[in-house]
Amino acid sequence: MIDHTLDTTHSILHVQVTGRLEQGDFAQLAKTVDPYIEQTGGLAGIVIEAPTFPGWESLGAMAAHFRFVRDHHRDIKKIAVVTDSAMGTVAERLASHFVSAEIKRFPTGQVEPAEQWVMK
């Protein structure tokens, strides 16, 4: 489950992972960011807060996640992952080979430094 808000002042999508990722989460993210990206040309970044990585609810949810990344990565300059999960380090290293956005991991609780990094 994902909660999210779009900070249009700083062009940052804030994502809080609150449970297993669901297929509908990514449809809601797209519904929020697609009109903004169409209007502005992209996002400065995404700040993802996930103290742990809970996994996906289903294979459909995992596929929706990968489709969202595929369809949006060129429109996002930076991705800050705020987590203590080992998956954060894996994501930082592995995803950097597949997405055009710059990715950096921050320890849990370091949302403000993550936001500052995205805005640089």
Coordinates of C-alpha atoms in Angstrom, one line a residue:
M1 CA 0.0 0.0 0.0
I2 CA 1.2 3.4 -0.9
D3 CA 0.3 6.9 0.3
H4 CA 1.5 9.8 -1.9
T5 CA 1.4 13.5 -2.3
L6 CA 2.6 15.8 -5.1
D7 CA 4.5 18.9 -4.0
T8 CA 4.0 21.1 -7.1
T9 CA 6.0 23.9 -5.6
H10 CA 9.2 21.8 -5.7
S11 CA 8.1 19.3 -8.3
I12 CA 8.6 16.3 -5.9
L13 CA 6.4 13.3 -5.6
H14 CA 6.4 12.0 -2.0
V15 CA 5.7 8.3 -1.6
Q16 CA 5.2 6.6 1.7
V17 CA 5.1 2.8 1.6
T18 CA 2.7 1.6 4.3
G19 CA 2.3 -2.0 3.4
R20 CA 2.6 -4.6 0.6
L21 CA 2.6 -2.9 -2.8
E22 CA -0.7 -3.3 -4.7
Q23 CA -1.5 -3.1 -8.4
G24 CA -3.8 -0.2 -7.9
D25 CA -1.1 1.9 -6.1
F26 CA 0.7 2.4 -9.4
A27 CA -2.5 3.4 -11.2
Q28 CA -3.1 6.0 -8.6
L29 CA 0.5 7.3 -8.8
A30 CA 0.1 7.6 -12.6
K31 CA -3.2 9.4 -12.2
T32 CA -1.5 12.0 -10.0
V33 CA 1.8 12.5 -11.9
D34 CA 0.8 12.1 -15.5
P35 CA -1.2 15.3 -15.9
Y36 CA 1.6 17.2 -14.0
I37 CA 4.3 15.7 -16.2
E38 CA 2.3 16.5 -19.3
Q39 CA 1.9 20.1 -18.1
T40 CA 5.5 20.7 -16.8
G41 CA 7.6 18.2 -18.7
G42 CA 8.7 16.2 -15.7
L43 CA 9.4 15.9 -12.0
A44 CA 12.5 17.1 -10.1
G45 CA 12.3 13.8 -8.2
I46 CA 10.6 11.3 -6.1
V47 CA 11.2 10.8 -2.4
I48 CA 10.2 7.3 -1.4
E49 CA 9.9 6.6 2.4
A50 CA 10.0 2.8 3.1
P51 CA 11.6 1.9 6.5
T52 CA 11.4 -1.7 5.2
F53 CA 10.5 -3.2 1.9
P54 CA 7.2 -5.1 2.3
G55 CA 7.2 -6.7 -1.1
W56 CA 4.3 -6.9 -3.6
E57 CA 0.8 -8.2 -3.0
S58 CA 0.8 -10.2 -6.2
L59 CA 2.7 -10.7 -9.5
G60 CA 0.3 -8.2 -11.1
A61 CA 1.4 -5.6 -8.5
M62 CA 5.1 -6.3 -9.3
A63 CA 4.3 -6.0 -13.1
A64 CA 2.4 -2.7 -12.5
H65 CA 5.4 -1.4 -10.5
F66 CA 7.8 -2.3 -13.3
R67 CA 5.5 -0.7 -15.9
F68 CA 5.2 2.5 -13.9
V69 CA 9.0 2.7 -13.7
R70 CA 9.4 1.9 -17.5
D71 CA 6.8 4.5 -18.4
H72 CA 8.0 7.3 -16.2
H73 CA 11.8 7.0 -15.5
R74 CA 12.7 9.5 -18.3
D75 CA 10.5 12.2 -16.8
I76 CA 12.1 12.0 -13.3
K77 CA 15.5 13.5 -12.6
K78 CA 16.2 12.1 -9.2
I79 CA 14.9 9.3 -6.9
A80 CA 15.7 9.4 -3.2
V81 CA 15.0 6.2 -1.3
V82 CA 14.7 6.8 2.4
T83 CA 15.1 3.3 4.0
D84 CA 17.2 1.1 6.2
S85 CA 16.2 -1.9 4.2
A86 CA 18.9 -3.7 2.3
M87 CA 16.6 -3.5 -0.7
G88 CA 17.4 0.2 -0.8
T89 CA 21.0 -0.4 -1.5
V90 CA 20.1 -3.1 -4.1
A91 CA 17.6 -0.6 -5.7
E92 CA 20.2 2.1 -5.8
R93 CA 22.8 -0.1 -7.6
L94 CA 20.6 -2.2 -9.8
A95 CA 18.0 0.3 -10.9
S96 CA 20.7 2.8 -11.9
H97 CA 21.4 0.5 -14.9
F98 CA 17.8 0.6 -16.1
V99 CA 16.5 4.1 -15.4
S100 CA 17.7 7.5 -16.4
A101 CA 17.0 9.1 -13.0
E102 CA 19.8 9.5 -10.5
I103 CA 19.1 7.3 -7.5
K104 CA 20.4 7.8 -3.9
R105 CA 19.6 6.0 -0.6
F106 CA 19.2 7.9 2.6
P107 CA 18.8 6.3 6.1
T108 CA 15.3 6.1 7.6
G109 CA 14.2 9.5 9.1
Q110 CA 16.4 11.5 6.7
V111 CA 13.5 12.8 4.6
E112 CA 14.7 16.5 4.7
P113 CA 18.2 15.7 3.4
A114 CA 16.6 13.6 0.7
E115 CA 14.3 16.4 -0.4
Q116 CA 17.3 18.8 -0.4
W117 CA 19.3 16.5 -2.6
V118 CA 16.4 16.2 -5.0
M119 CA 16.1 20.0 -5.3
K120 CA 19.8 20.5 -6.0

